[in-house]
Short mmCIF file of C-alpha atoms and ligand atoms in Angstrom, two decimals:
data_model
loop_
_atom_site.label_atom_id
_atom_site.label_comp_id
_atom_site.label_asym_id
_atom_site.label_seq_id
_atom_site.Cartn_x
_atom_site.Cartn_y
_atom_site.Cartn_z
CA MET A 1 33.08 27.46 -29.66
CA GLN A 2 34.10 25.31 -32.67
CA PHE A 3 32.94 21.74 -33.17
CA ASN A 4 34.25 19.08 -35.51
CA ASP A 5 31.86 17.94 -38.21
CA SER A 6 32.06 14.47 -36.73
CA GLU A 7 30.65 15.80 -33.49
CA HIS A 8 27.62 17.35 -35.10
CA PHE A 9 24.53 15.18 -35.18
CA ASN A 10 21.05 15.52 -36.63
CA THR A 11 19.64 14.64 -33.24
CA ILE A 12 21.07 14.30 -29.76
CA ILE A 13 19.02 12.37 -27.25
CA ILE A 14 19.83 13.10 -23.64
CA GLY A 15 19.01 9.99 -21.60
CA GLY A 16 19.03 6.39 -22.76
CA GLY A 17 15.95 5.15 -20.88
CA ALA A 18 12.72 3.74 -22.29
CA SER A 19 11.60 6.85 -24.15
CA GLY A 20 15.11 7.88 -25.25
CA LEU A 21 15.83 4.47 -26.74
CA MET A 22 12.48 4.39 -28.56
CA ALA A 23 13.13 7.90 -29.91
CA ALA A 24 16.67 6.98 -31.00
CA ALA A 25 15.62 3.75 -32.73
CA THR A 26 12.81 5.58 -34.54
CA ALA A 27 14.95 8.53 -35.66
CA GLY A 28 17.77 6.15 -36.64
CA ALA A 29 15.39 4.09 -38.76
CA ARG A 30 14.56 7.29 -40.66
CA GLY A 31 18.23 7.73 -41.54
CA ARG A 32 18.94 10.46 -39.01
CA ARG A 33 22.40 10.73 -37.50
CA VAL A 34 21.63 10.15 -33.85
CA LEU A 35 23.64 10.36 -30.64
CA ILE A 36 22.37 9.10 -27.28
CA ILE A 37 24.10 10.51 -24.24
CA GLU A 38 23.60 8.39 -21.13
CA LYS A 39 25.26 9.06 -17.82
CA ASN A 40 25.11 5.46 -16.55
CA PRO A 41 27.58 2.86 -17.80
CA GLU A 42 24.63 1.24 -19.62
CA CYS A 43 21.27 2.31 -21.02
CA GLY A 44 17.84 1.40 -19.70
CA ARG A 45 18.48 0.81 -16.00
CA LYS A 46 14.96 1.73 -14.91
CA LEU A 47 13.40 -0.09 -17.86
CA SER A 48 15.35 -3.21 -16.96
CA ILE A 49 13.96 -3.31 -13.40
CA SER A 50 10.42 -2.34 -14.38
CA GLY A 51 7.51 -4.55 -13.41
CA GLY A 52 9.63 -6.34 -10.82
CA GLY A 53 12.06 -7.26 -13.63
CA ARG A 54 9.21 -8.57 -15.83
CA CYS A 55 8.27 -5.23 -17.45
CA ASN A 56 4.58 -4.43 -17.66
CA ILE A 57 5.21 -3.06 -21.13
CA THR A 58 1.75 -1.69 -21.90
CA ASN A 59 -1.92 -2.36 -21.21
CA ALA A 60 -3.95 -4.40 -23.71
CA GLU A 61 -6.82 -1.93 -23.94
CA PHE A 62 -7.12 -1.30 -27.66
CA ASP A 63 -9.97 1.18 -27.44
CA GLN A 64 -8.07 4.46 -27.45
CA HIS A 65 -10.75 6.37 -25.55
CA LEU A 66 -10.98 3.76 -22.80
CA PHE A 67 -7.20 3.57 -22.64
CA ALA A 68 -6.81 7.35 -22.46
CA ASP A 69 -9.39 7.51 -19.64
CA HIS A 70 -6.62 6.34 -17.30
CA TYR A 71 -4.69 9.58 -17.71
CA GLY A 72 -7.23 11.96 -16.15
CA ASP A 73 -6.93 15.54 -17.39
CA ALA A 74 -4.15 14.61 -19.81
CA LYS A 75 -6.61 12.54 -21.90
CA LYS A 76 -7.51 15.44 -24.18
CA PHE A 77 -3.86 15.88 -25.13
CA LEU A 78 -2.94 12.23 -25.34
CA LEU A 79 -5.68 11.03 -27.69
CA SER A 80 -3.95 12.52 -30.71
CA ALA A 81 -0.62 11.08 -29.58
CA PHE A 82 -2.11 7.61 -29.14
CA SER A 83 -3.64 7.85 -32.60
CA GLN A 84 -0.09 8.14 -33.95
CA PHE A 85 1.47 5.44 -31.79
CA GLY A 86 -0.82 3.73 -29.30
CA VAL A 87 -1.27 0.32 -27.72
CA GLN A 88 -1.86 -1.41 -31.09
CA GLU A 89 1.36 0.04 -32.53
CA THR A 90 3.28 -0.94 -29.39
CA PHE A 91 2.14 -4.55 -29.80
CA GLU A 92 3.10 -4.48 -33.48
CA TYR A 93 6.46 -2.83 -32.84
CA PHE A 94 7.71 -5.34 -30.30
CA ASN A 95 5.89 -8.43 -31.64
CA SER A 96 7.19 -7.89 -35.18
CA ARG A 97 10.73 -7.70 -33.78
CA GLY A 98 10.40 -11.08 -32.11
CA LEU A 99 9.10 -10.17 -28.64
CA ALA A 100 5.61 -11.57 -28.10
CA PHE A 101 3.47 -10.46 -25.17
CA VAL A 102 1.31 -12.27 -22.65
CA ILE A 103 -1.70 -10.58 -21.08
CA GLU A 104 -2.32 -10.89 -17.36
CA ASP A 105 -5.04 -9.59 -15.06
CA ARG A 106 -6.14 -5.95 -15.51
CA LYS A 107 -5.06 -6.33 -19.17
CA ARG A 108 -1.42 -5.88 -18.18
CA ALA A 109 0.87 -6.90 -21.04
CA PHE A 110 4.30 -8.43 -20.35
CA PRO A 111 6.99 -9.79 -22.67
CA ILE A 112 6.44 -13.53 -23.05
CA THR A 113 9.97 -14.03 -21.73
CA HIS A 114 8.98 -12.19 -18.50
CA SER A 115 12.23 -10.31 -18.80
CA ALA A 116 12.49 -6.52 -18.68
CA PRO A 117 16.14 -6.61 -19.84
CA ASP A 118 14.88 -8.29 -23.04
CA VAL A 119 12.96 -5.09 -23.82
CA THR A 120 16.06 -2.98 -23.27
CA ARG A 121 18.11 -5.37 -25.43
CA LEU A 122 15.56 -5.23 -28.26
CA LEU A 123 15.64 -1.41 -28.34
CA LEU A 124 19.44 -1.33 -28.16
CA GLU A 125 19.57 -3.80 -31.04
CA GLU A 126 17.31 -1.49 -33.09
CA CYS A 127 19.61 1.43 -32.29
CA ARG A 128 22.66 -0.57 -33.36
CA LYS A 129 20.94 -1.66 -36.58
CA TYR A 130 20.43 1.95 -37.58
CA GLY A 131 23.88 3.19 -36.55
CA VAL A 132 22.83 5.21 -33.51
CA THR A 133 25.90 6.36 -31.58
CA ILE A 134 25.62 5.70 -27.86
CA LYS A 135 27.89 7.44 -25.40
CA THR A 136 27.54 5.90 -21.95
CA SER A 137 29.15 7.08 -18.69
CA CYS A 138 28.73 10.55 -20.14
CA ALA A 139 26.65 13.03 -18.13
CA VAL A 140 25.19 16.15 -19.66
CA GLN A 141 26.15 19.02 -17.39
CA SER A 142 24.44 21.94 -19.06
CA ILE A 143 22.42 22.98 -22.06
CA GLU A 144 23.62 26.14 -23.79
CA SER A 145 20.83 28.14 -25.41
CA SER A 146 20.04 31.55 -26.82
CA ASN A 147 16.77 33.09 -28.00
CA GLY A 148 14.71 29.96 -27.40
CA HIS A 149 17.15 27.75 -29.32
CA ILE A 150 19.63 25.17 -28.02
CA ASP A 151 23.14 25.87 -29.32
CA SER A 152 25.03 22.99 -27.73
CA ILE A 153 25.23 20.67 -24.78
CA VAL A 154 28.15 20.39 -22.43
CA THR A 155 28.95 16.92 -21.10
CA THR A 156 31.63 15.24 -19.05
CA GLN A 157 33.12 14.13 -22.38
CA GLY A 158 33.08 17.48 -24.15
CA SER A 159 30.49 19.54 -26.01
CA PHE A 160 28.18 18.36 -28.79
CA THR A 161 25.85 20.03 -31.24
CA ALA A 162 22.85 18.86 -33.19
CA ASP A 163 20.03 20.26 -35.28
CA THR A 164 17.51 19.00 -32.76
CA TYR A 165 17.61 17.65 -29.22
CA ILE A 166 15.35 15.19 -27.43
CA LEU A 167 15.29 15.51 -23.68
CA ALA A 168 14.57 12.05 -22.22
CA THR A 169 16.17 12.23 -18.78
CA GLY A 170 13.15 10.76 -16.97
CA GLY A 171 11.52 11.91 -13.74
CA ALA A 172 12.72 11.90 -10.17
CA SER A 173 11.69 8.50 -8.82
CA HIS A 174 14.26 5.79 -8.04
CA PRO A 175 17.18 8.20 -8.56
CA GLU A 176 19.67 5.33 -8.28
CA THR A 177 18.62 4.36 -11.83
CA GLY A 178 19.91 7.69 -13.13
CA SER A 179 16.71 9.76 -13.20
CA THR A 180 17.79 12.44 -10.77
CA GLY A 181 15.62 15.27 -12.05
CA ASP A 182 18.34 16.98 -14.15
CA GLY A 183 15.89 17.50 -17.00
CA PHE A 184 13.47 19.41 -14.77
CA ARG A 185 16.19 21.90 -13.80
CA TRP A 186 17.19 22.54 -17.43
CA LEU A 187 13.58 22.79 -18.60
CA LYS A 188 12.87 25.44 -15.97
CA ARG A 189 15.92 27.41 -17.01
CA LEU A 190 14.84 27.13 -20.64
CA GLY A 191 11.51 28.74 -19.79
CA HIS A 192 9.19 25.76 -19.31
CA THR A 193 6.75 25.38 -16.45
CA VAL A 194 7.76 22.46 -14.24
CA VAL A 195 5.20 21.19 -11.75
CA THR A 196 7.16 20.14 -8.65
CA PRO A 197 7.50 16.33 -8.63
CA THR A 198 5.94 14.45 -5.74
CA PRO A 199 6.02 10.67 -5.31
CA SER A 200 2.84 9.29 -6.85
CA LEU A 201 2.68 5.51 -7.04
CA VAL A 202 4.45 4.88 -3.77
CA PRO A 203 4.11 2.54 -0.75
CA LEU A 204 2.76 3.82 2.57
CA ALA A 205 4.92 4.01 5.68
CA VAL A 206 3.57 2.36 8.84
CA ARG A 207 5.53 2.06 12.07
CA GLU A 208 3.12 -0.15 14.01
CA ARG A 209 5.00 -3.32 14.90
CA TRP A 210 2.26 -5.88 14.13
CA VAL A 211 2.06 -4.48 10.59
CA THR A 212 5.79 -4.58 9.89
CA ASN A 213 5.99 -8.03 11.50
CA LEU A 214 3.77 -9.28 8.68
CA GLN A 215 6.45 -8.37 6.10
CA GLY A 216 6.39 -10.52 3.00
CA ILE A 217 2.73 -11.48 3.44
CA THR A 218 0.02 -10.57 0.93
CA VAL A 219 -3.60 -10.43 2.06
CA LYS A 220 -6.03 -10.78 -0.84
CA ASP A 221 -9.54 -9.49 -1.42
CA VAL A 222 -9.65 -7.00 1.44
CA LYS A 223 -11.20 -3.57 1.60
CA ILE A 224 -8.92 -0.77 2.75
CA SER A 225 -10.50 2.49 3.93
CA PHE A 226 -8.86 5.65 5.14
CA THR A 227 -10.00 8.10 7.81
CA VAL A 228 -8.51 11.43 8.71
CA ASP A 229 -9.01 12.36 12.38
CA GLY A 230 -11.76 9.73 12.44
CA ARG A 231 -13.61 11.12 9.41
CA LYS A 232 -14.29 8.59 6.64
CA THR A 233 -12.70 9.43 3.30
CA PHE A 234 -12.13 6.92 0.51
CA ASN A 235 -11.80 3.16 0.21
CA THR A 236 -10.82 0.54 -2.31
CA LYS A 237 -10.58 -3.26 -2.59
CA GLY A 238 -7.70 -5.52 -3.57
CA SER A 239 -4.53 -7.11 -2.20
CA ILE A 240 -2.27 -5.61 0.44
CA LEU A 241 1.39 -6.51 0.61
CA PHE A 242 2.96 -6.05 4.06
CA THR A 243 6.59 -4.97 4.05
CA HIS A 244 9.25 -4.07 6.62
CA PHE A 245 8.41 -0.38 6.10
CA GLY A 246 4.61 -0.57 5.90
CA ILE A 247 2.21 -1.59 3.14
CA SER A 248 2.54 -1.83 -0.62
CA GLY A 249 1.22 -3.63 -3.71
CA PRO A 250 -0.80 -2.15 -6.59
CA THR A 251 -3.91 -1.45 -4.47
CA VAL A 252 -1.89 0.55 -1.95
CA LEU A 253 0.19 2.33 -4.61
CA HIS A 254 -3.03 3.61 -6.13
CA CYS A 255 -4.15 4.99 -2.77
CA ALA A 256 -0.94 6.95 -2.26
CA LYS A 257 -2.06 10.11 -4.01
CA GLY A 258 -5.31 10.23 -2.00
CA VAL A 259 -3.42 9.63 1.23
CA ALA A 260 -0.91 12.34 0.34
CA ASP A 261 -3.82 14.80 0.07
CA LEU A 262 -5.17 13.72 3.49
CA LEU A 263 -1.93 13.82 5.47
CA PRO A 264 -1.82 17.62 5.87
CA GLU A 265 -5.40 17.52 7.26
CA GLY A 266 -4.70 15.35 10.33
CA GLU A 267 -4.01 11.82 11.51
CA VAL A 268 -4.63 9.32 8.72
CA THR A 269 -5.64 5.79 9.71
CA ALA A 270 -6.01 2.76 7.45
CA HIS A 271 -8.82 0.30 8.20
CA LEU A 272 -8.77 -3.22 6.81
CA ASP A 273 -12.01 -5.11 6.30
CA LEU A 274 -10.93 -8.73 5.93
CA PHE A 275 -14.42 -9.89 4.91
CA PRO A 276 -15.72 -7.09 2.68
CA THR A 277 -18.44 -9.23 1.10
CA LEU A 278 -20.08 -10.04 4.46
CA ASP A 279 -21.87 -7.56 6.69
CA GLU A 280 -21.17 -7.71 10.42
CA GLY A 281 -24.28 -9.80 11.22
CA THR A 282 -23.52 -12.40 8.56
CA LEU A 283 -19.88 -12.63 9.59
CA ASN A 284 -20.93 -13.09 13.21
CA ARG A 285 -23.22 -15.97 12.17
CA HIS A 286 -20.33 -17.55 10.23
CA LEU A 287 -18.18 -17.29 13.34
CA VAL A 288 -20.87 -18.96 15.44
CA GLU A 289 -20.97 -21.87 12.97
CA ARG A 290 -17.19 -22.12 12.82
CA PHE A 291 -16.85 -21.96 16.61
CA ASP A 292 -19.52 -24.69 16.94
CA ALA A 293 -17.56 -26.91 14.58
CA HIS A 294 -14.29 -26.34 16.50
CA LYS A 295 -15.57 -26.26 20.10
CA ASN A 296 -12.54 -27.91 21.66
CA THR A 297 -9.88 -26.08 19.65
CA MET A 298 -7.84 -23.12 20.78
CA VAL A 299 -9.36 -20.01 19.27
CA LYS A 300 -6.11 -19.10 17.48
CA ASN A 301 -6.46 -22.29 15.39
CA VAL A 302 -10.07 -21.78 14.33
CA PHE A 303 -9.05 -19.76 11.27
CA ALA A 304 -6.37 -22.15 9.98
CA GLY A 305 -6.34 -22.13 6.19
CA MET A 306 -8.60 -19.10 6.14
CA LEU A 307 -6.60 -16.22 7.62
CA LEU A 308 -2.87 -15.73 8.16
CA THR A 309 -1.60 -16.27 11.70
CA GLY A 310 -0.35 -12.70 12.12
CA ILE A 311 -3.72 -11.31 11.12
CA VAL A 312 -5.57 -13.73 13.45
CA ASP A 313 -3.25 -12.83 16.34
CA ARG A 314 -3.83 -9.12 15.81
CA SER A 315 -7.60 -9.54 15.52
CA LEU A 316 -7.70 -11.56 18.75
CA THR A 317 -5.57 -8.94 20.52
CA VAL A 318 -7.91 -6.15 19.39
CA ALA A 319 -10.89 -8.24 20.54
CA GLY A 320 -9.19 -8.84 23.92
CA ILE A 321 -9.14 -12.64 23.52
CA ASP A 322 -6.20 -14.78 24.64
CA PRO A 323 -5.24 -16.81 21.52
CA ASN A 324 -4.93 -19.95 23.65
CA THR A 325 -8.52 -19.76 24.94
CA GLN A 326 -10.66 -22.83 24.16
CA VAL A 327 -13.32 -21.88 21.64
CA ASN A 328 -16.13 -23.01 23.95
CA SER A 329 -14.91 -20.48 26.56
CA VAL A 330 -15.16 -17.47 24.21
CA THR A 331 -18.03 -15.27 25.35
CA LYS A 332 -20.67 -13.81 23.08
CA GLU A 333 -19.25 -10.31 23.72
CA GLN A 334 -15.73 -11.46 22.85
CA ARG A 335 -17.00 -13.06 19.63
CA SER A 336 -18.82 -9.93 18.72
CA ARG A 337 -15.66 -7.85 19.35
CA LEU A 338 -13.75 -10.31 17.16
CA THR A 339 -16.29 -9.82 14.37
CA LYS A 340 -15.77 -6.06 14.62
CA ALA A 341 -11.98 -6.48 14.58
CA LEU A 342 -12.11 -8.65 11.47
CA LYS A 343 -14.21 -5.96 9.79
CA ASP A 344 -11.99 -3.09 10.98
CA LEU A 345 -8.34 -3.76 11.70
CA SER A 346 -6.79 -0.33 11.86
CA PHE A 347 -3.34 1.24 12.01
CA PRO A 348 -2.01 4.78 11.60
CA ILE A 349 -0.28 5.82 8.38
CA ASP A 350 2.97 7.64 9.08
CA GLY A 351 3.41 9.00 5.60
CA LEU A 352 4.41 8.13 2.07
CA LEU A 353 7.72 6.58 1.26
CA GLY A 354 10.09 8.83 -0.67
CA MET A 355 11.17 9.18 -4.28
CA ASP A 356 13.55 6.28 -3.84
CA LYS A 357 10.57 3.90 -3.52
CA ALA A 358 8.17 5.63 -5.94
CA ILE A 359 7.25 3.84 -9.18
CA ILE A 360 6.47 7.20 -10.68
CA ALA A 361 6.32 10.76 -9.51
CA ASP A 362 3.80 13.33 -10.60
CA GLY A 363 5.20 16.59 -11.77
CA GLY A 364 7.06 17.87 -14.77
CA VAL A 365 6.15 19.81 -17.88
CA PRO A 366 2.44 20.27 -18.68
CA LEU A 367 1.50 18.71 -22.03
CA SER A 368 0.09 22.07 -23.11
CA GLU A 369 3.69 23.27 -23.53
CA VAL A 370 4.50 20.84 -26.37
CA SER A 371 2.97 20.01 -29.73
CA MET A 372 1.33 16.58 -29.45
CA GLN A 373 2.01 16.00 -33.17
CA THR A 374 5.78 16.18 -32.69
CA MET A 375 6.47 16.40 -28.93
CA ARG A 376 8.32 19.59 -29.83
CA SER A 377 8.60 22.25 -27.17
CA LYS A 378 6.57 25.42 -27.73
CA VAL A 379 9.26 27.32 -25.82
CA VAL A 380 12.51 26.06 -27.37
CA ASP A 381 12.31 25.54 -31.13
CA ASN A 382 14.77 22.66 -31.50
CA LEU A 383 13.84 20.72 -28.36
CA HIS A 384 11.57 17.67 -28.05
CA ILE A 385 10.51 16.20 -24.71
CA THR A 386 9.55 12.60 -23.84
CA GLY A 387 8.59 10.13 -21.12
CA ASP A 388 8.52 10.81 -17.40
CA LEU A 389 9.44 14.48 -17.89
CA PHE A 390 5.74 15.20 -18.42
CA HIS A 391 3.27 16.01 -15.69
CA ILE A 392 0.76 13.20 -16.24
CA VAL A 393 -1.08 11.47 -13.42
CA ARG A 394 -1.54 7.78 -14.25
CA PRO A 395 -2.07 4.46 -12.52
CA SER A 396 0.19 1.41 -12.58
CA GLY A 397 -0.57 -1.25 -15.18
CA GLY A 398 1.71 -0.41 -18.13
CA TYR A 399 0.45 3.16 -18.51
CA SER A 400 3.83 4.79 -17.83
CA LEU A 401 5.81 2.78 -20.32
CA GLN A 402 3.12 3.27 -22.97
CA LEU A 403 3.69 7.00 -22.55
CA CYS A 404 7.38 6.39 -23.18
CA TRP A 405 6.74 4.38 -26.35
CA THR A 406 4.22 6.97 -27.60
CA THR A 407 6.20 10.13 -26.85
CA GLY A 408 9.51 8.50 -27.81
CA PHE A 409 8.17 7.31 -31.15
CA ILE A 410 6.54 10.63 -32.00
CA ALA A 411 9.66 12.61 -31.11
CA GLY A 412 11.92 10.21 -33.05
CA ASN A 413 9.56 10.32 -36.00
CA SER A 414 9.49 14.09 -36.20
CA VAL A 415 13.08 15.23 -35.56
C1 LIG B 1 10.68 0.04 -9.80
C2 LIG B 1 9.90 0.55 -10.99
C3 LIG B 1 9.08 -0.32 -11.69
C4 LIG B 1 8.34 0.16 -12.77
N1 LIG B 1 7.56 -0.71 -13.45
C5 LIG B 1 6.82 -0.26 -14.49
C6 LIG B 1 6.03 -1.15 -15.25
O1 LIG B 1 6.04 -2.37 -15.05
N2 LIG B 1 5.24 -0.63 -16.24
C7 LIG B 1 5.23 0.71 -16.52
O2 LIG B 1 4.49 1.13 -17.41
N3 LIG B 1 6.03 1.57 -15.85
C8 LIG B 1 6.81 1.12 -14.86
N4 LIG B 1 7.63 1.98 -14.20
C9 LIG B 1 7.76 3.36 -14.70
C10 LIG B 1 8.67 3.34 -15.96
O3 LIG B 1 9.80 2.52 -15.71
C11 LIG B 1 9.10 4.77 -16.31
O4 LIG B 1 7.93 5.50 -16.62
C12 LIG B 1 10.04 4.81 -17.51
O5 LIG B 1 11.17 4.00 -17.34
C13 LIG B 1 10.49 6.24 -17.76
O6 LIG B 1 11.28 6.27 -18.91
P1 LIG B 1 11.99 7.60 -19.34
O7 LIG B 1 12.58 7.35 -20.67
O8 LIG B 1 11.11 8.76 -19.20
O9 LIG B 1 13.15 7.83 -18.26
P2 LIG B 1 14.17 6.83 -17.57
O10 LIG B 1 13.90 5.43 -17.90
O11 LIG B 1 14.21 7.25 -16.15
O12 LIG B 1 15.52 7.19 -18.30
C14 LIG B 1 16.18 8.42 -18.14
C15 LIG B 1 17.63 8.21 -18.48
O13 LIG B 1 18.27 9.49 -18.53
C16 LIG B 1 19.56 9.37 -17.95
N5 LIG B 1 19.98 10.68 -17.49
C17 LIG B 1 19.42 11.44 -16.51
N6 LIG B 1 20.11 12.58 -16.34
C18 LIG B 1 21.12 12.55 -17.25
C19 LIG B 1 22.19 13.44 -17.56
N7 LIG B 1 22.38 14.57 -16.89
N8 LIG B 1 23.05 13.10 -18.54
C20 LIG B 1 22.90 11.92 -19.22
N9 LIG B 1 21.92 11.03 -18.96
C21 LIG B 1 21.05 11.35 -17.99
C22 LIG B 1 19.34 8.39 -16.80
O14 LIG B 1 20.54 7.82 -16.39
C23 LIG B 1 18.35 7.41 -17.40
O15 LIG B 1 18.99 6.31 -17.98
C24 LIG B 1 8.42 1.52 -13.14
C25 LIG B 1 9.26 2.38 -12.44
C26 LIG B 1 10.00 1.91 -11.37
C27 LIG B 1 10.92 2.84 -10.66
#
C-alpha cells in the first residue's frame, strides 16, 4: 500500500484521552510530527467527567516511595517512571501553564477552577501550540503489523503510517466515553499478555428496598464490615453514599475488589456499625441517657439531628419497635435490641455494578512487558503503551490520572 508523504507522521497516537493528550503535547514540544486519532467527535471525554467533573488530577504525596506504595505489586516498576515524571512534575507542568491546584482531604489535588474540562482544554492548547494534528470522529479499525513491527493503521478515514505509535485507547470502564477495550484486542493480537479486565473501583449492587430508598443520602464515619455465609472477612471505616442501585462513595469503591473475591464463596452481607467508636455497653448507656432526656417523645424523634430518618426507621424495624412508641414505653429488651441494630445494620450484597459504572477496571498489559524508561513495548519494536491499558491495581484519589501523566509524558518524551 502506498501512502502520501503528508500522511506519514513521526508518531501516531491512537486515543485522545488523558494519557494520549499528554503524550502528544510532550512529543509535539520536542518537534515531532504528531497525529492523534480519536474516535469521538472530541478528545478527553473521560478526563472531562473525571472526579465528578472536578478532576482529581493527582495526589499531593511528594515522597515517591510513599506515593508508589498505593500501586501494590506495580510499585517496583513504577518507581523509575515516577522519577522521570512524578507528582512534583505534574504540579509543575500544570501550574506553570496557568492551572493551579488545591489540595483536599486524603491529599487529593484538584484544579483550582474545579473544572475537569479545564484540564482537557489545557492539554489541547499545548497540542495546538506544537502543531499536533488531531483527527476526531476517526476510529482505528485495525493495526497492520509484521515481524513485531507496526506497518500501518487502518481507520475509518483511511490508512496512516508513522515511525512510532503510541497506543492510548484506555481501559474498559465507562465505555460510553470511548474506552471500549479496542486496545486490549489489538495488544493480544500483537503478542502481548492482556489480563482480562474486571471492574475494580465500582459501586456495590443492593436490592433491599430500605437501602435503595435512602438514595442520595451519605452516612459519615461508619464502619462497614463484610461477611460471607456469616463468616467475618474485612472491614473499613468512612462514608457510605446510598444510591438507587445500592451503595457507593470512595469507601465502598475501595471495598469492591475485596467483595468481588468473596462473591464466588457464598452470600456476602454488608454490616454497618453506625457508632464505631462506642462499644455496645457504652452505646446502650448513651441511649439510656438520651431516652431519659426525651421521656415523652416518640422514639422515632429521639435521634433527630443525630441520625437520618431512614436509618432510624430501619434500626427501629430491626429492633422490633414501633417508631411511634413513647420513649418511656420502650422496654429494656427493646432498647438493647436497638443498640445491637445501631451497631449492626445489615443487608445482602447482590454483586458489583458493571463496567459502565466502574471508575477503573483492573486488567490489561503487565508492566513487565514494556520498558519503564520509554514505555516501549518489548514485543512490538515501534509501539509505546500508556494509561489505563496497563494492569495496575490502584485506589481512587488521583492515582489513575497520575499514571496517565507519567506514562504519557515518558512515551511522548521517548518517541
Ligand atoms: C467517572 C470517572 C471518574 C474518574 N475520576 C478520576 C479522578 O478524579 N482521578 C483519577 O485519577 N482518575 C479518575 N478516573 C480514571 C481516569 O479518568 C482514567 O484513568 C483516565 O482517563 C484514563 O486515561 P487514558 O488516556 O488511559 O484513556 P481514556 O481517557 O479512556 O482515553 C482513551 C481514548 O481512546 C479513544 N479510543 C478508544 N478506542 C479507539 C479507537 N478504536 N480509535 C480511536 N480512538 C479510540 C477513546 O475514545 C478515548 O477518548 C475516573 C474515571 C471515571 C470513569
